[in-house]
């Protein structure tokens, strides 16, 4: 009989009334909630609508990378990046810039230059890109993924192959990029962004030592980005919390910059084990909670938002997917509800 359900209904009603978008929850909680975006999809109403409704920050997934802006020496292409910045402005969203210096995915033409030329090219690039978006991009991933898993600096065109003339001087080339970016936009927050350095390990130790040294010597750095691509459903959440703790204790901000939680999938991108969706939701919730425990953890961002467009399939040769909070039809998944729950302002003291 219907009246028997009345108590349940009365209980659910206020919960439903309280349920808000991620953006609204995040706003009340004082944290930024962002996602990586591709301007090609903005013409799709469900894509643009979900993006503006659920997020208060966006980051170009590829449109501000070297190969997008400078595919060859003569070309400077800001079109796709501009479209994203304009979308963000039209919808009251912040923009995270990504990325000014990354050894991966550099266009081949850079390799033909001497260290002196590369130094000039990098400085001009930073001036051009940071200058163009001054006042519109609030935070930059100045340098991305410079360390290997053992905590050694990776070889790259900027570091030592041939490098910008600072090879053999450790992290000085990274420091130089931060100094140049700061000169162009002293108000932008400058981040070092890394993969696989979320928890406590040799790579995160190397990142920690570098940023501690930067802080001590007054190198203009404001934060560390932890990418958070979770591929195995077994993140070390305690270690991640400890790492966020030691970084924020330096007076740095932490942004979770590229979160996704990949699941084993079939050829149609459906999870092989439906129960994985529950585990995925728990992980989203646990990471959001680990971030929120630290005042200095100021942004949580996913690497895309709909399973329709996610880099994970490409990255894992289609073995994994379904990694994001919305399914391929933009329907919220359990992961969405877990994020919503984690972000919800706590009503009771001690909760
Ligand atoms: C990925 C994009 O998602 C893909 O579209 C592109 O083909 C390759 O790069 N770490 C980063 C991101 O910092 O820039 C990467 O993005 C994912 C891993």
PDB file of N, CA and C in Angstrom, residues 230-234 260-273 276 280 307 310-324 328:
ATOM      1  N   UNK A 230      43.692   6.772 -12.445  1.00  0.00           N
ATOM      2  CA  UNK A 230      43.684   5.534 -11.646  1.00  0.00           C
ATOM      3  C   UNK A 230      43.285   4.376 -12.569  1.00  0.00           C
ATOM      4  N   UNK A 231      44.204   3.435 -12.742  1.00  0.00           N
ATOM      5  CA  UNK A 231      44.014   2.402 -13.763  1.00  0.00           C
ATOM      6  C   UNK A 231      43.698   1.028 -13.190  1.00  0.00           C
ATOM      7  N   UNK A 232      43.754   0.883 -11.856  1.00  0.00           N
ATOM      8  CA  UNK A 232      43.666  -0.482 -11.316  1.00  0.00           C
ATOM      9  C   UNK A 232      42.660  -0.656 -10.170  1.00  0.00           C
ATOM     10  N   UNK A 233      41.838   0.334  -9.902  1.00  0.00           N
ATOM     11  CA  UNK A 233      40.832   0.262  -8.821  1.00  0.00           C
ATOM     12  C   UNK A 233      41.448   0.051  -7.441  1.00  0.00           C
ATOM     13  N   UNK A 234      42.788   0.294  -7.321  1.00  0.00           N
ATOM     14  CA  UNK A 234      43.427   0.075  -6.017  1.00  0.00           C
ATOM     15  C   UNK A 234      44.302   1.256  -5.601  1.00  0.00           C
ATOM     16  N   UNK A 260      40.606  10.219 -13.454  1.00  0.00           N
ATOM     17  CA  UNK A 260      39.674   9.252 -14.023  1.00  0.00           C
ATOM     18  C   UNK A 260      39.977   7.905 -13.385  1.00  0.00           C
ATOM     19  N   UNK A 261      38.993   7.030 -13.391  1.00  0.00           N
ATOM     20  CA  UNK A 261      39.133   5.717 -12.739  1.00  0.00           C
ATOM     21  C   UNK A 261      38.707   4.670 -13.759  1.00  0.00           C
ATOM     22  N   UNK A 262      39.696   4.056 -14.403  1.00  0.00           N
ATOM     23  CA  UNK A 262      39.414   3.178 -15.541  1.00  0.00           C
ATOM     24  C   UNK A 262      38.942   1.804 -15.085  1.00  0.00           C
ATOM     25  N   UNK A 263      37.998   1.243 -15.845  1.00  0.00           N
ATOM     26  CA  UNK A 263      37.470  -0.096 -15.559  1.00  0.00           C
ATOM     27  C   UNK A 263      37.748  -1.013 -16.754  1.00  0.00           C
ATOM     28  N   UNK A 264      37.937  -2.316 -16.499  1.00  0.00           N
ATOM     29  CA  UNK A 264      38.010  -3.252 -17.626  1.00  0.00           C
ATOM     30  C   UNK A 264      36.679  -3.218 -18.387  1.00  0.00           C
ATOM     31  N   UNK A 265      36.748  -3.121 -19.703  1.00  0.00           N
ATOM     32  CA  UNK A 265      35.513  -2.985 -20.502  1.00  0.00           C
ATOM     33  C   UNK A 265      35.504  -3.953 -21.680  1.00  0.00           C
ATOM     34  N   UNK A 266      34.294  -4.167 -22.229  1.00  0.00           N
ATOM     35  CA  UNK A 266      34.183  -4.967 -23.450  1.00  0.00           C
ATOM     36  C   UNK A 266      34.370  -4.053 -24.666  1.00  0.00           C
ATOM     37  N   UNK A 267      34.150  -4.632 -25.844  1.00  0.00           N
ATOM     38  CA  UNK A 267      34.412  -3.866 -27.072  1.00  0.00           C
ATOM     39  C   UNK A 267      33.502  -2.642 -27.199  1.00  0.00           C
ATOM     40  N   UNK A 268      32.347  -2.672 -26.520  1.00  0.00           N
ATOM     41  CA  UNK A 268      31.425  -1.514 -26.567  1.00  0.00           C
ATOM     42  C   UNK A 268      31.656  -0.553 -25.415  1.00  0.00           C
ATOM     43  N   UNK A 269      32.734  -0.727 -24.695  1.00  0.00           N
ATOM     44  CA  UNK A 269      33.065   0.153 -23.571  1.00  0.00           C
ATOM     45  C   UNK A 269      32.132  -0.056 -22.379  1.00  0.00           C
ATOM     46  N   UNK A 270      31.474  -1.210 -22.297  1.00  0.00           N
ATOM     47  CA  UNK A 270      30.668  -1.505 -21.107  1.00  0.00           C
ATOM     48  C   UNK A 270      31.558  -2.200 -20.087  1.00  0.00           C
ATOM     49  N   UNK A 271      31.412  -1.837 -18.803  1.00  0.00           N
ATOM     50  CA  UNK A 271      32.242  -2.492 -17.790  1.00  0.00           C
ATOM     51  C   UNK A 271      32.056  -4.011 -17.835  1.00  0.00           C
ATOM     52  N   UNK A 272      33.163  -4.761 -17.781  1.00  0.00           N
ATOM     53  CA  UNK A 272      33.077  -6.227 -17.774  1.00  0.00           C
ATOM     54  C   UNK A 272      32.413  -6.715 -16.498  1.00  0.00           C
ATOM     55  N   UNK A 273      32.649  -6.000 -15.396  1.00  0.00           N
ATOM     56  CA  UNK A 273      32.059  -6.392 -14.109  1.00  0.00           C
ATOM     57  C   UNK A 273      31.235  -5.205 -13.605  1.00  0.00           C
ATOM     58  N   UNK A 276      32.035  -3.113 -10.600  1.00  0.00           N
ATOM     59  CA  UNK A 276      33.150  -2.153 -10.621  1.00  0.00           C
ATOM     60  C   UNK A 276      32.655  -0.708 -10.540  1.00  0.00           C
ATOM     61  N   UNK A 280      34.292   2.080  -8.351  1.00  0.00           N
ATOM     62  CA  UNK A 280      34.722   3.325  -8.977  1.00  0.00           C
ATOM     63  C   UNK A 280      34.159   4.529  -8.224  1.00  0.00           C
ATOM     64  N   UNK A 307      31.928   9.353 -20.638  1.00  0.00           N
ATOM     65  CA  UNK A 307      32.628   8.194 -21.207  1.00  0.00           C
ATOM     66  C   UNK A 307      32.620   8.196 -22.737  1.00  0.00           C
ATOM     67  N   UNK A 310      36.728   9.991 -23.874  1.00  0.00           N
ATOM     68  CA  UNK A 310      37.729   9.828 -22.824  1.00  0.00           C
ATOM     69  C   UNK A 310      39.000   9.300 -23.456  1.00  0.00           C
ATOM     70  N   UNK A 311      40.140   9.764 -22.972  1.00  0.00           N
ATOM     71  CA  UNK A 311      41.414   9.347 -23.569  1.00  0.00           C
ATOM     72  C   UNK A 311      41.794   7.917 -23.164  1.00  0.00           C
ATOM     73  N   UNK A 312      41.110   7.355 -22.124  1.00  0.00           N
ATOM     74  CA  UNK A 312      41.544   6.093 -21.527  1.00  0.00           C
ATOM     75  C   UNK A 312      41.528   4.933 -22.534  1.00  0.00           C
ATOM     76  N   UNK A 313      40.512   4.887 -23.388  1.00  0.00           N
ATOM     77  CA  UNK A 313      40.430   3.821 -24.382  1.00  0.00           C
ATOM     78  C   UNK A 313      41.664   3.845 -25.283  1.00  0.00           C
ATOM     79  N   UNK A 314      42.018   5.038 -25.720  1.00  0.00           N
ATOM     80  CA  UNK A 314      43.202   5.202 -26.565  1.00  0.00           C
ATOM     81  C   UNK A 314      44.462   4.782 -25.789  1.00  0.00           C
ATOM     82  N   UNK A 315      44.524   5.195 -24.545  1.00  0.00           N
ATOM     83  CA  UNK A 315      45.726   4.949 -23.725  1.00  0.00           C
ATOM     84  C   UNK A 315      45.905   3.470 -23.405  1.00  0.00           C
ATOM     85  N   UNK A 316      44.799   2.745 -23.209  1.00  0.00           N
ATOM     86  CA  UNK A 316      44.910   1.332 -22.797  1.00  0.00           C
ATOM     87  C   UNK A 316      44.597   0.385 -23.969  1.00  0.00           C
ATOM     88  N   UNK A 317      44.640   0.889 -25.186  1.00  0.00           N
ATOM     89  CA  UNK A 317      44.303   0.083 -26.376  1.00  0.00           C
ATOM     90  C   UNK A 317      42.948  -0.594 -26.202  1.00  0.00           C
ATOM     91  N   UNK A 318      42.023   0.171 -25.701  1.00  0.00           N
ATOM     92  CA  UNK A 318      40.616  -0.249 -25.548  1.00  0.00           C
ATOM     93  C   UNK A 318      40.386  -1.313 -24.480  1.00  0.00           C
ATOM     94  N   UNK A 319      41.402  -1.655 -23.707  1.00  0.00           N
ATOM     95  CA  UNK A 319      41.216  -2.653 -22.652  1.00  0.00           C
ATOM     96  C   UNK A 319      40.429  -2.059 -21.486  1.00  0.00           C
ATOM     97  N   UNK A 320      40.587  -0.761 -21.285  1.00  0.00           N
ATOM     98  CA  UNK A 320      39.901  -0.118 -20.160  1.00  0.00           C
ATOM     99  C   UNK A 320      39.135   1.106 -20.633  1.00  0.00           C
ATOM    100  N   UNK A 321      38.171   1.497 -19.840  1.00  0.00           N
ATOM    101  CA  UNK A 321      37.370   2.660 -20.219  1.00  0.00           C
ATOM    102  C   UNK A 321      36.369   2.982 -19.137  1.00  0.00           C
ATOM    103  N   UNK A 322      35.242   3.571 -19.551  1.00  0.00           N
ATOM    104  CA  UNK A 322      34.135   3.891 -18.625  1.00  0.00           C
ATOM    105  C   UNK A 322      34.653   4.555 -17.359  1.00  0.00           C
ATOM    106  N   UNK A 323      35.598   5.480 -17.514  1.00  0.00           N
ATOM    107  CA  UNK A 323      36.383   5.980 -16.386  1.00  0.00           C
ATOM    108  C   UNK A 323      35.838   7.255 -15.746  1.00  0.00           C
ATOM    109  N   UNK A 324      34.773   7.818 -16.333  1.00  0.00           N
ATOM    110  CA  UNK A 324      34.365   9.173 -15.940  1.00  0.00           C
ATOM    111  C   UNK A 324      33.002   9.180 -15.230  1.00  0.00           C
ATOM    112  N   UNK A 328      28.060   7.303 -21.516  1.00  0.00           N
ATOM    113  CA  UNK A 328      28.153   7.773 -22.902  1.00  0.00           C
ATOM    114  C   UNK A 328      26.938   8.578 -23.337  1.00  0.00           C
TER     115      UNK A 328
END
